[in-house]
Amino acid sequence: MTIRLRRIVQAPKSDIKVGAWHSGKVPKADFPIAKQAYGLGNSYRWCVISFMALGVECKVLVVFNFAKQKFEAILGAVGAGALRVLCSYEYHPSEPGWHCHAACDNLAKVPNGYMRGPWVKRIPHAKRTHTRQDFQIKDELSARRFAFKCYGIEVEGSLL
Amino acid sequence: MKDQICRAFCDEIRVREVPAGLAIGTAFRRSDGDAIGFYVIKNPVESGLAHIEDDGTTIPYLEAAGVDFDTQTRQKAFATILDEYGAQYDADEAVIRTPDIPEHEIARTAIGFAALLLRLSDFLLLSQEHVESAFKDDAKKRIREAIGNRARIDEDTVVNDHLNEVKPDLVIRAPNRDPVAIFLAQSAQRVNDAIFLQMAALYESRDALSVIALLEGDSSITSKLRQRASNRLSALPVFRHDEGQAVQRIVREAVGAVGVLQ
């Protein structure tokens, strides 16, 4: 079975675990995106949501900085201790609006452990119209809710 | 002309108010398509002063995209670029920032700061070595899986003593068939190496040899070189977006159509 980003987003999720919010560096054990820790500064808040979809262990790193109006929800698939980054749904005020950087290829073809590379597409293209333009994320709760919505994660009230 | 150039520089500049200060987006873009952007933040205590800083993800992003800042050479290059633009790196905040300066100097400093971020984004070119190795690892793994035990696969060795000037990435030797040399090509250089080896085998050593250049992508080489290679090599398959068929083309050349059907 070919597993792609779209199928993971559409698939029912199980074993959903929602981590606590932290500041600063994201340890490799939580989200193995970089060689060491993902070196965010102390002004960034982040949390990790993990779940299973189509038999694949997935993690979403939610990154939020209210003062700088910055949000990222980075979806990766875990395998052999490394992470294949499939999508980063993001907002930053230097851009015309919400966009994502997606690896739309078969999961097996996405290289392990790299945030970006030639296999990743920006959607929409930077010169095209961005339909969603307002930030609308005010706090950690709404940041997390937005990440759930991005990747089709339906959680019980207690997990929110 | 001057007006047109000014418009080209200015039209895409985006300025938004955010809680931290002013967010500025420029017309310059990184290789992932996102604009080079930064913030202007006023000094909360002393009026008339402000500084410029990035969003705090420039360096974490580069590291996560494969740039290794642990090497002494890159650390030195990073420090030199920062110094050139009078900026500093705050490791706790992962933020690159200028010192506080009078507000009327912000506009001129902003141009330099955008140039600084643009130059830092070029560090991504240094991560190309990792991306190259990802393609090569992927292609080698798939070729090995597809060939199985039907042939011997040698890695990073010359074809034979007569053809020792260029080294293919793989040489596949199946029983009772001509050897097949594989070049995993992301640039013109490796395709030219492949053409050289094929011509040397044909006209100098007169060895029976098939040479294949497996291109990573459709745009890895110019159309002129593609034509030259297609007319001289045994095959010129393209890997990305049709990996299975590209590998099968190599398998057919190495073990034959009968081998593929088995």
Coordinates of C-alpha atoms in Angstrom, one line a residue:
Chain A
M1 CA 0.0 0.0 0.0
T2 CA 1.4 3.4 -1.0
I3 CA 1.3 5.8 1.9
R4 CA 1.3 9.5 1.2
L5 CA 0.7 12.7 3.1
R6 CA -2.8 13.1 1.9
R7 CA -3.8 9.5 3.0
I8 CA -2.3 10.1 6.4
V9 CA -4.2 13.3 6.9
Q10 CA -7.5 11.7 5.8
A11 CA -7.0 8.4 7.7
P12 CA -8.6 7.8 11.1
K13 CA -6.1 8.3 13.9
S14 CA -5.6 6.2 17.0
D15 CA -3.3 6.2 20.1
I16 CA -3.5 10.0 20.1
K17 CA -1.2 11.5 22.8
V18 CA -1.0 15.2 23.3
G19 CA 2.2 16.5 25.0
A20 CA 2.6 19.4 27.4
W21 CA 3.8 22.8 26.2
H22 CA 7.5 23.6 26.6
S23 CA 9.9 26.5 25.7
G24 CA 13.2 26.5 23.9
K25 CA 15.0 23.5 22.3
V26 CA 13.0 20.5 21.2
P27 CA 14.9 17.4 22.3
K28 CA 15.7 14.9 19.6
A29 CA 13.9 12.3 21.7
D30 CA 10.6 14.3 21.3
F31 CA 10.9 15.2 17.6
P32 CA 14.0 13.8 15.8
I33 CA 14.1 16.5 13.1
A34 CA 17.7 17.6 13.4
K35 CA 21.1 16.0 14.1
Q36 CA 20.8 17.2 17.7
A37 CA 17.9 19.1 19.3
Y38 CA 15.8 21.4 17.1
G39 CA 17.3 24.5 18.5
L40 CA 14.4 26.9 19.0
G41 CA 14.9 29.8 21.4
N42 CA 13.2 30.4 24.7
S43 CA 10.5 32.7 23.2
Y44 CA 9.0 29.8 21.3
R45 CA 6.5 27.5 22.8
W46 CA 6.1 24.0 21.5
C47 CA 4.3 20.8 22.1
V48 CA 4.2 17.4 20.4
I49 CA 1.1 15.4 19.4
S50 CA 1.7 11.8 18.5
F51 CA -0.7 9.3 16.9
M52 CA -0.9 6.2 14.7
A53 CA -2.4 6.4 11.2
L54 CA -2.4 3.6 8.6
G55 CA 0.0 1.7 10.8
V56 CA 2.5 4.5 10.8
E57 CA 3.6 6.3 14.0
C58 CA 3.3 10.0 13.3
K59 CA 4.3 13.1 15.3
V60 CA 3.2 16.7 15.0
L61 CA 5.4 19.5 16.4
V62 CA 3.3 22.5 17.1
V63 CA 5.5 25.7 17.3
F64 CA 4.0 29.0 18.4
N65 CA 5.3 32.5 19.0
F66 CA 2.5 35.0 19.7
A67 CA 4.7 38.1 19.8
K68 CA 6.1 37.4 16.4
Q69 CA 2.9 35.9 15.1
K70 CA 4.5 32.7 14.0
F71 CA 3.0 29.2 13.9
E72 CA 4.2 25.9 12.5
A73 CA 2.7 22.5 12.7
I74 CA 5.3 20.0 11.4
L75 CA 4.0 16.5 10.6
G76 CA 6.6 13.7 10.5
A77 CA 6.4 9.9 10.2
V78 CA 8.7 8.0 12.6
G79 CA 10.8 5.0 11.5
A80 CA 14.0 3.4 12.8
G81 CA 14.5 6.3 15.2
A82 CA 14.4 8.9 12.5
L83 CA 11.7 11.2 11.2
R84 CA 10.5 11.7 7.6
V85 CA 9.1 15.2 7.6
L86 CA 5.9 15.2 5.4
C87 CA 4.5 18.6 5.9
S88 CA 4.9 21.9 7.7
Y89 CA 1.8 24.0 7.8
E90 CA 2.8 27.6 8.7
Y91 CA 2.1 31.2 9.1
H92 CA 4.7 34.0 9.4
P93 CA 3.9 37.6 8.8
S94 CA 6.6 38.1 6.2
E95 CA 4.4 35.9 3.9
P96 CA 1.1 36.7 2.2
G97 CA -0.7 34.1 4.2
W98 CA -1.0 30.5 5.4
H99 CA 0.9 28.0 3.3
C100 CA 2.5 24.6 3.7
H101 CA 5.7 22.9 2.6
A102 CA 4.7 19.4 1.7
A103 CA 6.4 16.2 0.6
C104 CA 3.6 14.7 -1.5
D105 CA 5.6 11.7 -2.7
N106 CA 5.3 8.1 -1.4
L107 CA 6.4 8.1 2.3
A108 CA 9.1 5.6 1.6
K109 CA 10.7 8.0 -0.9
V110 CA 10.9 10.9 1.6
P111 CA 14.5 11.1 3.0
N112 CA 14.9 10.6 6.7
G113 CA 15.7 13.5 9.0
Y114 CA 15.5 16.6 6.8
M115 CA 13.2 19.5 7.4
R116 CA 13.3 20.6 3.7
G117 CA 14.9 19.6 0.5
P118 CA 14.3 19.5 -3.3
W119 CA 11.5 16.9 -2.7
V120 CA 9.4 19.5 -0.8
K121 CA 6.8 21.8 -2.5
R122 CA 5.5 25.1 -1.2
I123 CA 1.7 25.1 -1.5
P124 CA 0.4 27.5 -2.7
H125 CA 3.4 28.8 -4.8
A126 CA 4.8 32.0 -3.2
K127 CA 3.5 34.1 -6.1
R128 CA 0.0 32.7 -6.1
T129 CA -3.0 33.9 -4.1
H130 CA -3.0 32.7 -0.4
T131 CA -6.7 32.2 0.5
R132 CA -6.2 32.2 4.3
Q133 CA -4.5 35.4 5.4
D134 CA -5.4 36.1 9.0
F135 CA -3.4 34.7 11.9
Q136 CA -6.3 34.1 14.3
I137 CA -4.2 32.1 16.8
K138 CA -4.3 33.8 20.1
D139 CA -2.9 31.3 22.6
E140 CA -1.6 27.8 23.0
L141 CA -5.0 26.2 23.1
S142 CA -6.0 27.7 19.8
A143 CA -2.6 26.8 18.3
R144 CA -3.1 23.1 19.3
R145 CA -6.7 23.1 18.0
F146 CA -5.5 24.5 14.7
A147 CA -2.9 21.7 14.4
F148 CA -5.6 19.1 15.1
K149 CA -7.6 20.6 12.3
C150 CA -4.6 20.8 9.9
Y151 CA -4.0 17.1 10.1
G152 CA -7.5 15.7 10.7
I153 CA -6.8 14.7 14.3
E154 CA -10.1 14.2 16.2
V155 CA -9.6 14.2 20.0
E156 CA -11.8 13.8 23.0
G157 CA -12.5 16.9 25.1
S158 CA -10.1 15.8 27.9
L159 CA -7.1 15.8 25.5
L160 CA -7.8 19.4 24.6
Chain B
M1 CA 14.6 52.6 -15.8
K2 CA 15.4 53.9 -12.2
D3 CA 11.7 53.9 -11.3
Q4 CA 11.2 50.4 -12.6
I5 CA 14.2 49.1 -10.6
C6 CA 13.0 50.9 -7.5
R7 CA 9.5 49.4 -8.0
A8 CA 11.0 45.9 -8.5
F9 CA 12.7 46.2 -5.1
C10 CA 9.9 47.8 -3.2
D11 CA 6.6 46.4 -4.6
E12 CA 7.0 43.1 -2.8
I13 CA 8.0 44.5 0.6
R14 CA 5.4 43.6 3.2
V15 CA 5.1 45.4 6.5
R16 CA 2.8 44.2 9.2
E17 CA 2.3 45.3 12.8
V18 CA 2.7 42.4 15.3
P19 CA 2.8 42.4 19.1
A20 CA 6.7 42.4 19.0
G21 CA 6.9 45.3 16.6
L22 CA 7.0 45.5 12.8
A23 CA 7.3 42.4 10.7
I24 CA 9.0 43.0 7.3
G25 CA 8.9 40.6 4.4
T26 CA 11.2 41.3 1.5
A27 CA 11.2 40.4 -2.2
F28 CA 14.1 37.9 -1.6
R29 CA 13.3 34.3 -1.2
R30 CA 15.0 31.2 0.2
S31 CA 15.2 28.1 -1.8
D32 CA 12.0 26.7 -0.1
G33 CA 10.0 29.7 -1.6
D34 CA 9.6 31.6 1.7
A35 CA 10.5 35.3 1.8
I36 CA 13.5 36.6 3.7
G37 CA 11.8 38.5 6.6
F38 CA 12.8 40.2 9.9
Y39 CA 11.4 42.3 12.7
V40 CA 12.0 45.9 13.8
I41 CA 11.6 46.1 17.6
K42 CA 11.6 49.3 19.5
N43 CA 13.6 49.7 22.7
P44 CA 10.9 49.6 25.5
V45 CA 12.9 51.8 27.8
E46 CA 14.8 54.3 25.7
S47 CA 12.6 56.0 23.0
G48 CA 14.1 56.7 19.6
L49 CA 16.1 53.4 19.6
A50 CA 15.2 50.1 17.9
H51 CA 16.9 47.0 16.7
I52 CA 16.4 44.4 13.9
E53 CA 16.2 40.7 14.5
D54 CA 15.1 37.6 12.7
D55 CA 12.2 35.3 13.8
G56 CA 14.5 33.0 15.7
T57 CA 14.2 30.1 13.3
T58 CA 16.9 31.0 10.7
I59 CA 19.6 28.9 12.4
P60 CA 17.3 26.1 13.8
Y61 CA 15.8 25.8 10.2
L62 CA 19.2 25.6 8.5
E63 CA 20.4 22.9 11.0
A64 CA 17.1 21.0 10.6
A65 CA 17.6 21.1 6.8
G66 CA 21.0 19.5 7.2
V67 CA 23.5 22.3 7.6
D68 CA 26.2 21.3 10.2
F69 CA 27.3 24.4 12.2
D70 CA 29.5 22.2 14.4
T71 CA 32.4 22.3 12.0
Q72 CA 35.1 25.0 12.7
T73 CA 35.0 26.2 9.1
R74 CA 31.2 26.9 9.2
Q75 CA 31.4 28.4 12.6
K76 CA 34.0 30.8 11.3
A77 CA 32.1 31.6 8.2
F78 CA 28.9 32.3 10.3
A79 CA 30.9 34.6 12.6
T80 CA 32.5 36.4 9.7
I81 CA 29.1 37.1 8.0
L82 CA 27.6 38.3 11.3
D83 CA 30.6 40.5 11.9
E84 CA 30.4 42.0 8.4
Y85 CA 26.8 43.2 9.1
G86 CA 27.4 44.2 12.7
A87 CA 24.9 41.6 14.0
Q88 CA 25.1 39.1 16.9
Y89 CA 23.8 35.7 17.5
D90 CA 21.9 35.1 20.8
A91 CA 22.2 31.3 21.4
D92 CA 19.6 31.2 24.1
E93 CA 17.0 32.8 22.0
A94 CA 18.4 31.5 18.7
V95 CA 18.0 35.0 17.4
I96 CA 20.2 37.0 15.1
R97 CA 20.0 40.7 16.0
T98 CA 21.6 44.1 15.5
P99 CA 22.4 46.3 18.5
D100 CA 20.0 49.1 19.3
I101 CA 20.4 52.0 16.8
P102 CA 18.6 55.3 16.3
E103 CA 15.3 54.7 14.5
H104 CA 16.3 56.9 11.6
E105 CA 19.1 54.4 10.8
I106 CA 16.8 51.4 10.8
A107 CA 15.9 51.6 7.1
R108 CA 19.5 51.6 5.9
T109 CA 20.4 48.8 8.4
A110 CA 17.4 46.8 7.2
I111 CA 18.9 46.4 3.8
G112 CA 22.1 45.0 5.2
F113 CA 20.2 42.7 7.6
A114 CA 18.2 41.3 4.6
A115 CA 21.5 40.7 2.8
L116 CA 22.8 39.0 5.9
L117 CA 19.8 36.6 6.1
L118 CA 20.1 35.9 2.4
R119 CA 23.7 35.0 2.7
L120 CA 23.0 32.7 5.6
S121 CA 20.3 31.0 3.6
D122 CA 23.2 30.0 1.1
F123 CA 24.5 27.7 3.9
L124 CA 21.8 25.4 2.5
L125 CA 24.0 24.8 -0.5
L126 CA 26.4 23.1 1.9
S127 CA 23.7 20.7 3.0
Q128 CA 23.6 19.5 -0.7
E129 CA 26.1 16.9 0.2
H130 CA 23.6 15.3 2.6
V131 CA 20.8 15.5 0.0
E132 CA 23.1 14.0 -2.6
S133 CA 23.9 11.1 -0.3
A134 CA 20.2 10.6 0.4
F135 CA 19.5 10.2 -3.4
K136 CA 22.5 7.9 -3.8
D137 CA 21.6 5.8 -0.8
D138 CA 18.0 5.5 -1.9
A139 CA 19.0 4.6 -5.5
K140 CA 21.6 2.0 -4.4
K141 CA 19.2 0.4 -2.0
R142 CA 16.5 0.0 -4.7
I143 CA 18.9 -1.3 -7.3
R144 CA 20.3 -3.9 -4.9
E145 CA 16.8 -5.0 -3.9
A146 CA 15.7 -5.3 -7.5
I147 CA 18.8 -7.3 -8.6
G148 CA 18.8 -9.6 -5.6
N149 CA 21.2 -12.5 -6.0
R150 CA 21.0 -12.5 -9.8
A151 CA 24.2 -10.5 -10.1
R152 CA 27.2 -9.2 -8.2
I153 CA 27.2 -5.5 -7.4
D154 CA 30.5 -3.7 -6.8
E155 CA 30.4 -0.3 -5.3
D156 CA 33.0 2.5 -5.9
T157 CA 35.4 0.4 -7.9
V158 CA 36.7 0.7 -11.4
V159 CA 35.3 -1.5 -14.1
N160 CA 38.7 -3.1 -14.8
D161 CA 42.4 -2.1 -15.0
H162 CA 42.0 -0.7 -18.5
L163 CA 39.1 1.5 -17.6
N164 CA 40.5 3.1 -14.5
E165 CA 40.2 6.8 -15.2
V166 CA 36.7 7.2 -13.9
K167 CA 34.9 5.3 -11.1
P168 CA 31.2 4.5 -11.5
D169 CA 29.0 4.4 -8.4
L170 CA 28.1 0.7 -9.1
V171 CA 29.2 -2.0 -11.4
I172 CA 26.7 -4.9 -11.9
R173 CA 28.2 -8.2 -13.1
A174 CA 25.6 -10.8 -14.0
P175 CA 26.7 -14.3 -15.2
N176 CA 27.1 -14.5 -19.1
R177 CA 26.3 -10.9 -19.6
D178 CA 28.3 -7.7 -20.2
P179 CA 29.0 -5.7 -17.0
V180 CA 26.9 -2.6 -16.5
A181 CA 28.4 0.6 -15.0
I182 CA 26.0 2.9 -13.2
F183 CA 26.6 6.6 -12.5
L184 CA 24.2 8.2 -10.0
A185 CA 24.1 11.6 -11.6
Q186 CA 22.9 14.9 -10.1
S187 CA 25.1 17.1 -12.2
A188 CA 26.6 17.4 -15.6
Q189 CA 30.0 16.2 -14.3
R190 CA 28.8 12.6 -13.6
V191 CA 27.0 12.4 -16.9
N192 CA 30.1 13.5 -18.7
D193 CA 32.1 10.9 -16.7
A194 CA 29.6 8.2 -17.9
I195 CA 30.0 9.3 -21.5
F196 CA 33.8 9.3 -21.2
L197 CA 33.7 5.7 -19.7
Q198 CA 31.4 4.4 -22.5
M199 CA 33.6 6.0 -25.2
A200 CA 36.8 4.6 -23.6
A201 CA 35.3 1.1 -23.5
L202 CA 34.1 1.3 -27.1
Y203 CA 37.1 2.9 -28.8
E204 CA 40.2 2.5 -26.5
S205 CA 40.0 -0.7 -24.4
R206 CA 37.3 -2.3 -26.6
D207 CA 35.7 -3.9 -23.6
A208 CA 32.1 -5.0 -23.8
L209 CA 30.4 -2.6 -21.3
S210 CA 27.1 -1.0 -20.9
V211 CA 27.1 2.4 -19.2
I212 CA 23.9 3.9 -17.6
A213 CA 23.6 7.4 -16.0
L214 CA 20.7 7.4 -13.6
L215 CA 19.6 11.1 -13.3
E216 CA 18.1 12.1 -10.0
G217 CA 15.6 14.5 -11.6
D218 CA 14.3 15.6 -14.9
S219 CA 16.1 18.9 -14.7
S220 CA 19.5 17.6 -13.5
I221 CA 21.2 18.4 -16.8
T222 CA 20.7 20.6 -19.8
S223 CA 18.8 19.4 -22.8
K224 CA 21.9 19.5 -25.0
L225 CA 23.8 17.2 -22.6
R226 CA 20.8 15.0 -22.3
Q227 CA 20.8 14.5 -26.1
R228 CA 24.5 13.8 -26.1
A229 CA 24.2 11.3 -23.3
S230 CA 21.0 9.6 -24.8
N231 CA 22.9 9.0 -28.1
R232 CA 26.0 7.6 -26.5
L233 CA 25.0 5.7 -23.3
S234 CA 23.1 2.5 -23.0
A235 CA 20.3 4.2 -21.0
L236 CA 19.6 7.5 -19.3
P237 CA 16.7 6.8 -16.8
V238 CA 15.3 9.5 -14.5
F239 CA 14.8 8.5 -10.9
R240 CA 12.5 10.9 -9.1
H241 CA 8.8 10.4 -9.6
D242 CA 9.2 7.2 -11.5
E243 CA 11.7 5.3 -9.3
G244 CA 10.4 1.8 -10.0
Q245 CA 10.6 2.0 -13.8
A246 CA 14.0 3.7 -13.6
V247 CA 15.4 0.9 -11.5
Q248 CA 13.7 -1.7 -13.8
R249 CA 15.4 -0.2 -16.8
I250 CA 18.8 -0.8 -15.1
V251 CA 17.7 -4.3 -14.1
R252 CA 16.8 -5.1 -17.8
E253 CA 20.2 -3.9 -18.9
A254 CA 22.0 -5.9 -16.2
V255 CA 20.2 -9.2 -16.1
G256 CA 18.1 -9.1 -19.3
A257 CA 14.4 -9.1 -19.9
V258 CA 14.2 -12.8 -18.9
G259 CA 15.8 -12.0 -15.6
V260 CA 13.2 -9.3 -15.0
L261 CA 10.3 -11.7 -15.7
Q262 CA 11.6 -14.3 -13.2

